[in-house]
Structures are given as C-alpha cells and as structure tokens.
Amino acid sequence: MTRAVSGRVGAGVLEDLHASAYDVAIVGAGIVGLAHALAAAKAGKRVVVIDRDPRANGASIRNFGFVTVTGQERGESWALAMRTRDLWAQIAPQAGIAIEQRGLIVTVRRPDAVAVIKAFLETEMGEGCRWLDGSAFRREHGQVAAPDTLGALISPHELRVESRLALPQLAAWLQSVHGVTLLTNTAVHAVEPPWIETSRGLVEAETAIVCPGDDLVSLYPDRIAAYRPQRCRLSMLRLAPPGFRLPAPLMSDLSLVRYAGYAALPQAKALRRQLDDEQAAHLANGVHLIVVQSADGSLVVGDSHHYDDQPAPFAPAEAEACILDEFHRATALTPPPVIERWVGTYPVAEGRTYFIDAPADDVRLVMVTSGTGASTAFAIAERTVADLFGSQAGAP
Ligand SMILES: Cc1cc2nc3c(=O)[nH]c(=O)nc-3n(C[C@H](O)[C@H](O)[C@H](O)COP(=O)(O)OP(=O)(O)OC[C@H]3O[C@@H](n4cnc5c(N)ncnc54)[C@H](O)[C@@H]3O)c2cc1C
C-alpha cells in the first residue's frame, strides 16, 4: 500500500492521524469493536477505533441491551455469555452505565413448554435457575400473569443496559480511562498493517481487528462470503409505560423454540409441533417475545426475524401484530400505545454464533453471526486478543 495519500487528506487530519502509531487499529465502534478495544487496552496496547459513522448507529444501539445467559446455546456460547455478563457487571459502574434490570422470567402457558423448562433445569445450564409454579407466579408477579400461566423459569444471571446510552458511555470511558483513540466519520477502505487506508488518510498500526457488524462487502468480502452469511432484520417497538415496574425481562413459550439452549433439548420438539399448529403466523415471522423496561418505565418489546441477503427496510405490519399479540397472550395486558418503532439487522451464518477469522498473521476479522453480540462480545474479544498477542494478553 502506498503512503502517498496526502492529496486526499486535509493537512490537519493527516497530521493527527500520523501523530501516533498504534499497536492495534479496530474497525467498527459497535459493541464488538469496543469490546476488542477494551481487551487490547487491558493488554497494554495503544488502540485506535475507526468507524464511518459519527456515533454508534448499528445493531449495538438497536438491540434490547439484554445480556442473556440462560437460553444461549449449550457449551461455548453459554460460557461466553457468562463471562461477558461478568465483564459487563465490572465495567458498568466504572463507565457510569446503569444496569436497568437483572434476571429473566420465561413465563409459559403450555404443558409442553413446562417440560422444556424442567428438562433445562436438569442440565448444567440450569444451575442457579428455578421453576416457579403458576399460583406462586400469580402471587409474586400478578401484574404480568395471564390466567393460563402454568409457571415460569426464573433465571438470576442476566443484566440489561440501555444500549443507546451505554454504547456512547462505553466509548467515552475507553477514551478517557483506557487512552483509546476514536476516529469517527472515517471509512476504512483497506487493511494492510502497518497501514490502514481510510477515507481521511492512512493510519499506522501494527495489527488490525476488523469488527464490521453486518457490512459483508467493504473489507475481506471473500473471506466473509466463505461463511455463507445472510442478514437478519428484526422489528422492535417501544411501548408507553404500563404504570408498574416489570420484575425482570420477560420471555414466553415462543422463546423456547428460538433460543438454542432450550430449542436443542429433545422436549422442545413437541412444543414446536404445537406452536406450528397454534401460532403459525408468529413462527413464519420469526416472532418470539422479549419485554424489557427502561428507566422511564417504557417497555422495549420485540421481536421478529426475517432473513435475506439484503433485508428490505419495510417492516411487515403482520410481524408487529404478532409481537403485540404474544405480549397480550403472555401477560393478559392490553399493550400500551406504541411510542417508537425501528428495525435492526445483524449477520447470520449456519451453525455459527460468531467467528474469528485470520486473513493475515497481524489481522483478525470478528463477526457475531447471531443475535447475541451484547451477550458475548467481551468474552469473544478476550479470545481474539489472546490469539493475536499470546499469553501477554490475559485479562483478569
Ligand atoms: C433489533 C436487535 C435486537 C438485538 N437484541 C440483542 C440483545 O438483546 N442481546 C444481545 O446479546 N444481542 C442482541 N442483538 C444482537 C447484537 O446487537 C449484535 O450481535 C451486536 O450489536 C453486533 O455488534 P457489532 O459491533 O458487530 O455490529 P454494529 O453494532 O453493527 O457495529 C458495526 C460498526 O462497524 C462500522 N463499520 C463497518 N464497516 C466499516 C468500515 N469499512 N469502515 C468504518 N466503519 C465500519 C459500522 O459503521 C458500525 O458502526 C440484537 C440485534 C438487533 C438488530
């Protein structure tokens, strides 16, 4: 790569970019990029994070901010989530990020769903979780109990942050406390350490970690294509405050056939057959229920899943109706008015929740290929940094 880029770069910017040489350049300031910035900074590296947007605007601020452990795929994903949850708990108070909610309630209305939960509780993933039967659930959480609720899985493991606030807070903390440099409004066109070619000139860095979210084409398109990715579009809603505090984030029967930690259990097959009969439109729109609550009392409610190489920006009304219908079935509440709507996208790849690819010895390409980045990014980043820098990168 040539260094002769001054013709394309404003003099001030060129001076700034060349003022420092970095150990690591990270492409992407979503949660995956910021998690890598933290892991690299903790390993003593000088870090620059580069993003084309002025501030985080992708999946990382469109999500529920739900750091989910229970329900993650058994084995590696579950372990990554547990570690990431611990890191969120450490980082949040230091970075001034509020933990809005803790734990998870999966409330169910079908005997086959009860069977899935009972089987889940028998696995190693069930440790610390418990079953609450219908009458106890109605006593403790009557405000969100439907008359036909048979009971609920109660998990203590989860945390919830308000992502649209947490991402800027995390970025600011990385800059002020960990000395990370953040270059925004800067697109990366090519990565060839020690030179990173950007829309504002060259950045010098010994290594690079590319965390491009669902941008499948700008950098390393052939390597990304080898994972046969698609993109998934989700519909999200914010509902007006219902007038009470939700005891914890809420899911329902449909979640047990979507989240791999439950859906892979043999007992989930019978539940799936029943849901195919009873809630076909919900399943066709990839709808299951997550309800979380914000500091102002409003509820973030979702979601649907539609897959394509280029998801259209047009969110079907049927998906939204299915989400609100499941909200009503699970809680017996009339949904409060919708006060916000948005869609978000993330990449998916068959059989992988994420990958760390090595296009060169000094470059890693990291993509979370499932809807789990807020729940796994910090632990994935520790792995990437250990892989790139060896044992010197161990994180306490
Ligand atoms: C609606 C929705 C709900 C979700 N809910 C949850 C949840 O509750 N819990 C959970 O764990 N996960 C959830 N997820 C998934 C999670 O949000 C994602 O896995 C995660 O945000 C991905 O982070 P990222 O940093 O890879 O991507 P992004 O947040 O999309 O960030 C990628 C960044 O890279 C930048 N970029 C890309 N290419 C370049 C380039 N060449 N030059 C410069 N910049 C570049 C982009 O501008 C962007 O800022 C949800 C996702 C969605 C969409």
CSV table of C-alpha atoms and ligand atoms in Angstrom, one decimal:
chain,number,residue,atom,x,y,z
A,1,MET,CA,0.0,0.0,0.0
A,2,THR,CA,1.3,3.4,-0.9
A,3,ARG,CA,1.8,6.1,1.8
A,4,ALA,CA,1.2,8.9,-0.8
A,5,VAL,CA,-2.3,9.9,0.3
A,6,SER,CA,-1.8,13.5,1.1
A,7,GLY,CA,-3.7,14.6,-2.0
A,8,ARG,CA,-6.9,13.1,-0.5
A,9,VAL,CA,-6.5,14.2,3.1
A,10,GLY,CA,-6.9,17.6,4.8
A,11,ALA,CA,-3.5,18.6,6.2
A,12,GLY,CA,-4.7,18.9,9.8
A,13,VAL,CA,-6.3,15.4,9.7
A,14,LEU,CA,-3.2,13.9,8.1
A,15,GLU,CA,-1.0,15.3,10.9
A,16,ASP,CA,-3.4,14.0,13.5
A,17,LEU,CA,-3.6,10.5,12.0
A,18,HIS,CA,0.2,10.3,11.7
A,19,ALA,CA,0.9,11.8,15.1
A,20,SER,CA,0.7,8.4,16.7
A,21,ALA,CA,1.4,4.9,15.6
A,22,TYR,CA,-0.9,2.4,17.2
A,23,ASP,CA,-0.4,-1.3,18.2
A,24,VAL,CA,-4.0,-2.1,17.2
A,25,ALA,CA,-6.5,-0.5,14.8
A,26,ILE,CA,-10.0,-1.7,15.3
A,27,VAL,CA,-12.5,-1.2,12.5
A,28,GLY,CA,-16.1,-0.7,13.9
A,29,ALA,CA,-17.3,1.0,17.0
A,30,GLY,CA,-20.2,-1.2,17.7
A,31,ILE,CA,-20.2,-3.4,20.8
A,32,VAL,CA,-17.9,-5.9,19.2
A,33,GLY,CA,-15.3,-3.3,18.2
A,34,LEU,CA,-15.5,-1.6,21.6
A,35,ALA,CA,-15.1,-4.9,23.4
A,36,HIS,CA,-12.0,-5.5,21.4
A,37,ALA,CA,-10.7,-2.0,22.2
A,38,LEU,CA,-11.1,-2.8,25.9
A,39,ALA,CA,-9.4,-6.2,25.7
A,40,ALA,CA,-6.5,-4.7,23.7
A,41,ALA,CA,-6.1,-1.7,26.0
A,42,LYS,CA,-6.1,-4.0,29.1
A,43,ALA,CA,-3.3,-6.0,27.4
A,44,GLY,CA,-1.3,-2.7,27.3
A,45,LYS,CA,-1.8,-1.9,23.6
A,46,ARG,CA,-2.2,1.5,22.1
A,47,VAL,CA,-5.6,1.3,20.4
A,48,VAL,CA,-7.4,3.3,17.7
A,49,VAL,CA,-11.1,2.5,16.9
A,50,ILE,CA,-12.2,3.7,13.5
A,51,ASP,CA,-15.9,4.0,12.4
A,52,ARG,CA,-17.6,5.5,9.4
A,53,ASP,CA,-20.5,6.8,11.5
A,54,PRO,CA,-20.4,9.9,13.8
A,55,ARG,CA,-21.6,7.6,16.7
A,56,ALA,CA,-22.8,4.0,17.1
A,57,ASN,CA,-25.9,3.5,15.0
A,58,GLY,CA,-26.0,-0.2,14.1
A,59,ALA,CA,-27.3,-3.3,15.8
A,60,SER,CA,-25.4,-2.4,19.0
A,61,ILE,CA,-27.8,0.5,19.8
A,62,ARG,CA,-30.9,-1.0,18.3
A,63,ASN,CA,-31.0,-4.1,20.5
A,64,PHE,CA,-32.7,-4.8,23.8
A,65,GLY,CA,-29.4,-4.3,25.7
A,66,PHE,CA,-30.2,-7.7,27.2
A,67,VAL,CA,-27.1,-9.6,28.3
A,68,THR,CA,-28.6,-13.0,28.1
A,69,VAL,CA,-27.1,-16.1,29.6
A,70,THR,CA,-30.0,-18.6,30.1
A,71,GLY,CA,-31.1,-19.8,26.7
A,72,GLN,CA,-27.8,-19.3,25.0
A,73,GLU,CA,-26.6,-22.4,23.0
A,74,ARG,CA,-25.2,-25.0,25.3
A,75,GLY,CA,-21.4,-25.1,25.6
A,76,GLU,CA,-19.3,-22.4,24.2
A,77,SER,CA,-22.0,-19.7,23.7
A,78,TRP,CA,-23.3,-20.2,27.2
A,79,ALA,CA,-19.8,-19.9,28.6
A,80,LEU,CA,-19.0,-16.8,26.5
A,81,ALA,CA,-22.2,-15.2,27.8
A,82,MET,CA,-21.5,-16.0,31.4
A,83,ARG,CA,-18.0,-14.4,31.1
A,84,THR,CA,-19.4,-11.4,29.2
A,85,ARG,CA,-22.1,-10.9,31.8
A,86,ASP,CA,-19.3,-10.8,34.5
A,87,LEU,CA,-17.4,-8.2,32.5
A,88,TRP,CA,-20.5,-6.0,31.9
A,89,ALA,CA,-21.0,-6.1,35.7
A,90,GLN,CA,-17.4,-5.0,36.3
A,91,ILE,CA,-17.4,-2.3,33.6
A,92,ALA,CA,-20.8,-0.8,34.0
A,93,PRO,CA,-20.2,1.0,37.4
A,94,GLN,CA,-16.7,2.2,36.2
A,95,ALA,CA,-18.1,3.6,32.9
A,96,GLY,CA,-21.2,5.1,34.5
A,97,ILE,CA,-23.5,2.7,32.7
A,98,ALA,CA,-26.8,1.9,34.6
A,99,ILE,CA,-27.9,-1.7,35.0
A,100,GLU,CA,-31.5,-1.2,34.3
A,101,GLN,CA,-32.8,-4.7,35.1
A,102,ARG,CA,-31.5,-8.1,36.3
A,103,GLY,CA,-32.5,-11.7,35.7
A,104,LEU,CA,-35.0,-13.3,33.3
A,105,ILE,CA,-38.6,-14.6,33.6
A,106,VAL,CA,-39.8,-17.1,31.0
A,107,THR,CA,-43.5,-17.4,31.6
A,108,VAL,CA,-45.3,-20.3,29.9
A,109,ARG,CA,-48.8,-21.5,29.1
A,110,ARG,CA,-48.4,-25.0,27.7
A,111,PRO,CA,-47.5,-28.3,29.4
A,112,ASP,CA,-45.0,-29.0,26.6
A,113,ALA,CA,-43.3,-25.7,27.5
A,114,VAL,CA,-43.2,-26.7,31.2
A,115,ALA,CA,-41.5,-30.0,30.1
A,116,VAL,CA,-38.8,-28.0,28.2
A,117,ILE,CA,-38.1,-25.8,31.2
A,118,LYS,CA,-38.0,-28.8,33.6
A,119,ALA,CA,-35.5,-30.5,31.2
A,120,PHE,CA,-33.5,-27.3,31.0
A,121,LEU,CA,-33.3,-27.2,34.8
A,122,GLU,CA,-31.8,-30.7,34.8
A,123,THR,CA,-28.9,-29.6,32.7
A,124,GLU,CA,-25.7,-27.8,33.9
A,125,MET,CA,-27.2,-24.6,32.4
A,126,GLY,CA,-30.0,-24.7,35.0
A,127,GLU,CA,-27.7,-24.1,37.9
A,128,GLY,CA,-28.9,-21.1,39.9
A,129,CYS,CA,-32.3,-21.1,37.9
A,130,ARG,CA,-35.6,-22.3,39.4
A,131,TRP,CA,-39.2,-23.2,38.5
A,132,LEU,CA,-42.0,-21.1,39.9
A,133,ASP,CA,-45.4,-22.7,39.6
A,134,GLY,CA,-48.5,-20.9,38.4
A,135,SER,CA,-50.1,-20.0,41.7
A,136,ALA,CA,-46.7,-18.7,43.1
A,137,PHE,CA,-46.1,-16.8,39.9
A,138,ARG,CA,-49.6,-15.1,40.1
A,139,ARG,CA,-48.9,-14.3,43.8
A,140,GLU,CA,-45.4,-12.8,43.2
A,141,HIS,CA,-45.9,-11.3,39.7
A,142,GLY,CA,-49.7,-10.9,39.3
A,143,GLN,CA,-49.3,-7.8,37.1
A,144,VAL,CA,-47.8,-9.9,34.2
A,145,ALA,CA,-49.5,-13.2,34.9
A,146,ALA,CA,-52.0,-14.5,32.3
A,147,PRO,CA,-54.9,-16.6,33.7
A,148,ASP,CA,-53.5,-19.7,31.9
A,149,THR,CA,-49.9,-19.2,33.0
A,150,LEU,CA,-48.6,-22.6,34.2
A,151,GLY,CA,-45.5,-21.1,35.8
A,152,ALA,CA,-42.1,-19.6,34.9
A,153,LEU,CA,-38.4,-20.3,34.6
A,154,ILE,CA,-36.6,-17.7,36.8
A,155,SER,CA,-33.0,-17.0,35.9
A,156,PRO,CA,-30.8,-14.8,38.1
A,157,HIS,CA,-27.9,-14.4,35.5
A,158,GLU,CA,-29.0,-11.7,33.2
A,159,LEU,CA,-28.3,-7.9,33.1
A,160,ARG,CA,-29.9,-5.3,31.0
A,161,VAL,CA,-28.4,-1.9,29.9
A,162,GLU,CA,-30.0,0.8,27.8
A,163,SER,CA,-27.8,0.3,24.7
A,164,ARG,CA,-28.4,3.7,23.1
A,165,LEU,CA,-26.9,5.3,26.2
A,166,ALA,CA,-24.5,2.5,27.1
A,167,LEU,CA,-22.6,2.5,23.8
A,168,PRO,CA,-21.6,6.2,23.9
A,169,GLN,CA,-20.8,5.9,27.6
A,170,LEU,CA,-18.6,2.9,26.9
A,171,ALA,CA,-16.8,4.7,24.1
A,172,ALA,CA,-16.2,7.8,26.3
A,173,TRP,CA,-14.8,5.6,29.1
A,174,LEU,CA,-12.5,3.8,26.8
A,175,GLN,CA,-11.1,7.1,25.6
A,176,SER,CA,-10.8,8.8,29.0
A,177,VAL,CA,-9.7,5.9,31.2
A,178,HIS,CA,-8.0,3.5,28.8
A,179,GLY,CA,-6.5,6.0,26.4
A,180,VAL,CA,-8.3,4.6,23.3
A,181,THR,CA,-8.4,6.9,20.3
A,182,LEU,CA,-11.8,7.0,18.5
A,183,LEU,CA,-11.8,8.2,14.9
A,184,THR,CA,-15.4,8.7,13.7
A,185,ASN,CA,-16.7,9.8,10.3
A,186,THR,CA,-13.9,7.7,8.9
A,187,ALA,CA,-14.5,4.8,6.5
A,188,VAL,CA,-11.8,2.1,6.3
A,189,HIS,CA,-11.1,1.1,2.7
A,190,ALA,CA,-8.2,-1.4,3.1
A,191,VAL,CA,-6.3,-3.1,6.0
A,192,GLU,CA,-2.7,-3.9,5.4
A,193,PRO,CA,-0.7,-3.4,8.6
A,194,PRO,CA,1.2,-1.3,9.4
A,195,TRP,CA,-1.1,0.8,7.1
A,196,ILE,CA,-4.9,1.2,7.4
A,197,GLU,CA,-6.3,3.1,4.5
A,198,THR,CA,-9.2,5.3,5.5
A,199,SER,CA,-11.3,8.0,3.8
A,200,ARG,CA,-9.2,10.5,5.8
A,201,GLY,CA,-5.8,9.1,5.1
A,202,LEU,CA,-3.5,6.4,6.4
A,203,VAL,CA,-3.5,5.3,10.0
A,204,GLU,CA,-0.4,3.4,11.2
A,205,ALA,CA,-1.0,0.3,13.3
A,206,GLU,CA,1.0,-2.9,13.8
A,207,THR,CA,-2.1,-5.1,13.9
A,208,ALA,CA,-5.8,-4.7,13.0
A,209,ILE,CA,-9.1,-6.2,14.2
A,210,VAL,CA,-12.0,-5.8,11.9
A,211,CYS,CA,-15.4,-5.8,13.5
A,212,PRO,CA,-17.7,-4.7,10.7
A,213,GLY,CA,-21.1,-5.8,12.0
A,214,ASP,CA,-23.3,-6.7,9.1
A,215,ASP,CA,-21.2,-4.9,6.4
A,216,LEU,CA,-20.3,-8.1,4.4
A,217,VAL,CA,-18.7,-6.4,1.5
A,218,SER,CA,-16.4,-3.5,2.3
A,219,LEU,CA,-13.4,-5.4,3.9
A,220,TYR,CA,-12.5,-9.1,3.2
A,221,PRO,CA,-15.7,-9.9,1.3
A,222,ASP,CA,-14.3,-13.2,0.0
A,223,ARG,CA,-13.3,-14.4,3.5
A,224,ILE,CA,-16.7,-13.3,4.9
A,225,ALA,CA,-18.5,-15.0,1.9
A,226,ALA,CA,-16.9,-18.3,2.8
A,227,TYR,CA,-19.1,-18.4,6.0
A,228,ARG,CA,-22.1,-18.1,3.7
A,229,PRO,CA,-23.7,-15.2,5.7
A,230,GLN,CA,-27.1,-13.7,5.3
A,231,ARG,CA,-28.6,-10.8,7.1
A,232,CYS,CA,-31.5,-10.9,9.6
A,233,ARG,CA,-33.9,-8.0,10.0
A,234,LEU,CA,-35.7,-7.5,13.3
A,235,SER,CA,-38.7,-5.3,14.2
A,236,MET,CA,-38.7,-3.6,17.5
A,237,LEU,CA,-41.2,-1.5,19.5
A,238,ARG,CA,-41.2,0.8,22.4
A,239,LEU,CA,-44.5,0.9,24.4
A,240,ALA,CA,-45.6,3.6,26.8
A,241,PRO,CA,-45.0,3.0,30.5
A,242,PRO,CA,-47.6,0.4,31.7
A,243,GLY,CA,-47.7,2.0,35.2
A,244,PHE,CA,-45.7,-0.6,37.1
A,245,ARG,CA,-42.2,-1.9,37.2
A,246,LEU,CA,-41.5,-5.2,35.4
A,247,PRO,CA,-39.9,-7.6,37.9
A,248,ALA,CA,-37.4,-8.7,35.2
A,249,PRO,CA,-37.1,-9.1,31.4
A,250,LEU,CA,-39.8,-11.3,30.2
A,251,MET,CA,-40.0,-14.1,27.6
A,252,SER,CA,-42.7,-16.7,26.8
A,253,ASP,CA,-43.3,-20.1,25.2
A,254,LEU,CA,-42.2,-19.0,21.7
A,255,SER,CA,-38.7,-18.2,23.1
A,256,LEU,CA,-38.2,-21.9,24.0
A,257,VAL,CA,-38.2,-22.9,20.3
A,258,ARG,CA,-36.0,-19.9,19.2
A,259,TYR,CA,-33.2,-19.9,21.8
A,260,ALA,CA,-30.8,-22.8,21.2
A,261,GLY,CA,-30.2,-23.5,24.9
A,262,TYR,CA,-33.8,-24.7,25.1
A,263,ALA,CA,-34.7,-25.5,21.5
A,264,ALA,CA,-32.0,-28.1,21.2
A,265,LEU,CA,-33.5,-30.1,24.0
A,266,PRO,CA,-35.5,-33.2,22.8
A,267,GLN,CA,-38.6,-31.9,24.8
A,268,ALA,CA,-38.7,-28.8,22.5
A,269,LYS,CA,-39.9,-30.9,19.5
A,270,ALA,CA,-43.4,-31.5,20.9
A,271,LEU,CA,-43.7,-27.8,21.8
A,272,ARG,CA,-42.6,-26.8,18.3
A,273,ARG,CA,-45.3,-29.1,16.8
A,274,GLN,CA,-47.9,-27.5,19.0
A,275,LEU,CA,-46.8,-23.9,18.2
A,276,ASP,CA,-46.7,-24.8,14.5
A,277,ASP,CA,-50.5,-25.6,14.8
A,278,GLU,CA,-51.4,-22.8,17.2
A,279,GLN,CA,-49.1,-19.8,16.3
A,280,ALA,CA,-48.1,-20.4,12.7
A,281,ALA,CA,-48.1,-16.7,11.8
A,282,HIS,CA,-45.8,-15.9,14.7
A,283,LEU,CA,-43.3,-18.6,13.6
A,284,ALA,CA,-43.5,-17.6,10.0
A,285,ASN,CA,-42.4,-14.1,11.0
A,286,GLY,CA,-39.8,-15.4,13.4
A,287,VAL,CA,-41.6,-13.8,16.3
A,288,HIS,CA,-40.9,-14.5,19.9
A,289,LEU,CA,-41.4,-12.3,22.9
A,290,ILE,CA,-38.8,-10.2,24.8
A,291,VAL,CA,-40.1,-7.4,27.0
A,292,VAL,CA,-37.6,-5.2,28.9
A,293,GLN,CA,-38.2,-2.0,30.8
A,294,SER,CA,-36.3,1.3,30.6
A,295,ALA,CA,-35.6,3.8,33.4
A,296,ASP,CA,-38.6,6.0,32.3
A,297,GLY,CA,-40.9,2.9,32.6
A,298,SER,CA,-41.4,2.4,28.9
A,299,LEU,CA,-41.2,-1.1,27.5
A,300,VAL,CA,-38.9,-2.3,24.7
A,301,VAL,CA,-40.8,-5.2,23.1
A,302,GLY,CA,-39.8,-7.5,20.2
A,303,ASP,CA,-39.0,-9.2,18.0
A,304,SER,CA,-39.3,-10.7,14.6
A,305,HIS,CA,-36.7,-12.3,12.3
A,306,HIS,CA,-36.7,-12.1,8.5
A,307,TYR,CA,-33.7,-13.4,6.6
A,308,ASP,CA,-32.3,-12.2,3.2
A,309,ASP,CA,-29.0,-11.1,1.6
A,310,GLN,CA,-30.5,-7.6,1.6
A,311,PRO,CA,-33.3,-7.2,4.1
A,312,ALA,CA,-35.8,-4.7,2.8
A,313,PRO,CA,-36.4,-1.6,5.1
A,314,PHE,CA,-40.1,-2.3,5.1
A,315,ALA,CA,-41.2,-4.0,8.3
A,316,PRO,CA,-44.4,-6.0,7.8
A,317,ALA,CA,-47.4,-5.0,10.0
A,318,GLU,CA,-48.2,-8.6,10.5
A,319,ALA,CA,-44.9,-9.1,12.4
A,320,GLU,CA,-45.7,-6.2,14.7
A,321,ALA,CA,-49.2,-7.5,15.2
A,322,CYS,CA,-47.8,-10.9,16.2
A,323,ILE,CA,-45.4,-9.4,18.7
A,324,LEU,CA,-48.2,-7.4,20.3
A,325,ASP,CA,-50.5,-10.5,20.3
A,326,GLU,CA,-47.9,-12.5,22.1
A,327,PHE,CA,-47.4,-9.7,24.6
A,328,HIS,CA,-51.1,-9.9,25.3
A,329,ARG,CA,-51.3,-13.7,25.5
A,330,ALA,CA,-48.3,-13.9,27.8
A,331,THR,CA,-49.3,-11.1,30.2
A,332,ALA,CA,-53.1,-10.7,29.7
A,333,LEU,CA,-52.3,-7.0,29.4
A,334,THR,CA,-53.6,-4.7,26.7
A,335,PRO,CA,-50.4,-3.5,25.1
A,336,PRO,CA,-49.8,0.2,26.0
A,337,PRO,CA,-49.5,2.6,22.9
A,338,VAL,CA,-46.5,2.2,20.6
A,339,ILE,CA,-44.3,5.2,21.0
A,340,GLU,CA,-41.4,4.2,18.8
A,341,ARG,CA,-40.7,1.7,16.1
A,342,TRP,CA,-37.4,0.7,14.5
A,343,VAL,CA,-35.7,-2.2,12.6
A,344,GLY,CA,-32.2,-3.5,13.1
A,345,THR,CA,-30.1,-6.1,11.2
A,346,TYR,CA,-27.3,-8.5,12.1
A,347,PRO,CA,-25.4,-11.1,10.1
A,348,VAL,CA,-26.2,-14.8,10.5
A,349,ALA,CA,-24.3,-17.9,9.4
A,350,GLU,CA,-25.4,-21.5,9.5
A,351,GLY,CA,-24.1,-23.4,12.5
A,352,ARG,CA,-22.0,-20.5,14.0
A,353,THR,CA,-22.9,-17.9,16.5
A,354,TYR,CA,-19.7,-16.0,15.8
A,355,PHE,CA,-16.3,-16.4,14.0
A,356,ILE,CA,-12.8,-15.1,14.5
A,357,ASP,CA,-11.0,-15.3,11.1
A,358,ALA,CA,-7.3,-14.6,10.4
A,359,PRO,CA,-6.9,-13.1,7.0
A,360,ALA,CA,-3.2,-12.4,7.9
A,361,ASP,CA,-1.0,-13.0,10.9
A,362,ASP,CA,-1.5,-9.5,12.1
A,363,VAL,CA,-5.2,-9.2,11.2
A,364,ARG,CA,-8.3,-10.7,12.7
A,365,LEU,CA,-11.8,-10.4,11.3
A,366,VAL,CA,-14.5,-10.9,14.0
A,367,MET,CA,-18.2,-11.2,13.3
A,368,VAL,CA,-21.0,-12.2,15.7
A,369,THR,CA,-23.3,-14.2,13.3
A,370,SER,CA,-26.3,-14.4,15.6
A,371,GLY,CA,-28.4,-12.1,17.8
A,372,THR,CA,-26.0,-12.4,20.7
A,373,GLY,CA,-23.3,-9.7,20.4
A,374,ALA,CA,-24.3,-7.8,23.5
A,375,SER,CA,-24.2,-11.1,25.4
A,376,THR,CA,-20.9,-12.5,24.1
A,377,ALA,CA,-18.7,-9.7,22.8
A,378,PHE,CA,-16.5,-9.0,25.8
A,379,ALA,CA,-15.5,-12.7,26.1
A,380,ILE,CA,-15.0,-13.1,22.3
A,381,ALA,CA,-12.7,-10.1,22.4
A,382,GLU,CA,-10.6,-11.7,25.1
A,383,ARG,CA,-10.1,-14.7,22.9
A,384,THR,CA,-9.2,-12.6,19.8
A,385,VAL,CA,-6.6,-10.6,21.7
A,386,ALA,CA,-5.1,-13.7,23.3
A,387,ASP,CA,-4.9,-15.2,19.8
A,388,LEU,CA,-3.3,-12.1,18.3
A,389,PHE,CA,-0.8,-11.3,21.1
A,390,GLY,CA,-0.5,-14.6,23.0
A,391,SER,CA,-0.3,-15.0,26.8
A,392,GLN,CA,0.7,-11.4,27.5
A,393,ALA,CA,-2.9,-10.5,26.7
A,394,GLY,CA,-4.5,-12.5,29.6
A,395,ALA,CA,-7.3,-10.5,31.2
A,396,PRO,CA,-8.3,-10.7,34.9
B,1,LIG,C1,-33.0,-5.5,17.0
B,1,LIG,C2,-31.9,-6.2,17.6
B,1,LIG,C3,-32.0,-6.7,18.9
B,1,LIG,C4,-31.0,-7.4,19.4
B,1,LIG,N1,-31.0,-7.8,20.8
B,1,LIG,C5,-29.9,-8.3,21.4
B,1,LIG,C6,-29.9,-8.5,22.8
B,1,LIG,O1,-30.8,-8.1,23.5
B,1,LIG,N2,-28.9,-9.1,23.3
B,1,LIG,C7,-27.8,-9.5,22.6
B,1,LIG,O2,-26.8,-10.0,23.1
B,1,LIG,N3,-27.7,-9.2,21.2
B,1,LIG,C8,-28.8,-8.6,20.6
B,1,LIG,N4,-28.7,-8.3,19.3
B,1,LIG,C9,-27.5,-8.6,18.6
B,1,LIG,C10,-26.4,-7.6,18.9
B,1,LIG,O3,-27.0,-6.3,18.9
B,1,LIG,C11,-25.3,-7.7,17.8
B,1,LIG,O4,-24.8,-9.0,17.8
B,1,LIG,C12,-24.2,-6.7,18.0
B,1,LIG,O5,-24.7,-5.4,18.2
B,1,LIG,C13,-23.2,-6.7,16.9
B,1,LIG,O6,-22.3,-5.7,17.2
B,1,LIG,P1,-21.2,-5.2,16.1
B,1,LIG,O7,-20.3,-4.3,16.7
B,1,LIG,O8,-20.7,-6.4,15.4
B,1,LIG,O9,-22.1,-4.5,14.9
B,1,LIG,P2,-22.7,-3.0,14.8
B,1,LIG,O10,-23.2,-2.5,16.0
B,1,LIG,O11,-23.5,-3.0,13.6
B,1,LIG,O12,-21.3,-2.2,14.5
B,1,LIG,C14,-20.5,-2.3,13.4
B,1,LIG,C15,-19.9,-1.0,13.1
B,1,LIG,O13,-18.8,-1.2,12.2
B,1,LIG,C16,-18.8,0.0,11.4
B,1,LIG,N5,-18.1,-0.4,10.1
B,1,LIG,C17,-18.3,-1.4,9.3
B,1,LIG,N6,-17.5,-1.4,8.3
B,1,LIG,C18,-16.7,-0.3,8.4
B,1,LIG,C19,-15.7,0.2,7.6
B,1,LIG,N7,-15.2,-0.4,6.5
B,1,LIG,N8,-15.2,1.4,8.0
B,1,LIG,C20,-15.6,2.0,9.1
B,1,LIG,N9,-16.6,1.5,9.9
B,1,LIG,C21,-17.1,0.4,9.5
B,1,LIG,C22,-20.3,0.4,11.2
B,1,LIG,O14,-20.4,1.8,10.9
B,1,LIG,C23,-20.8,0.1,12.6
B,1,LIG,O15,-20.8,1.2,13.5
B,1,LIG,C24,-29.8,-7.6,18.7
B,1,LIG,C25,-29.7,-7.1,17.4
B,1,LIG,C26,-30.7,-6.4,16.8
B,1,LIG,C27,-30.5,-5.9,15.5
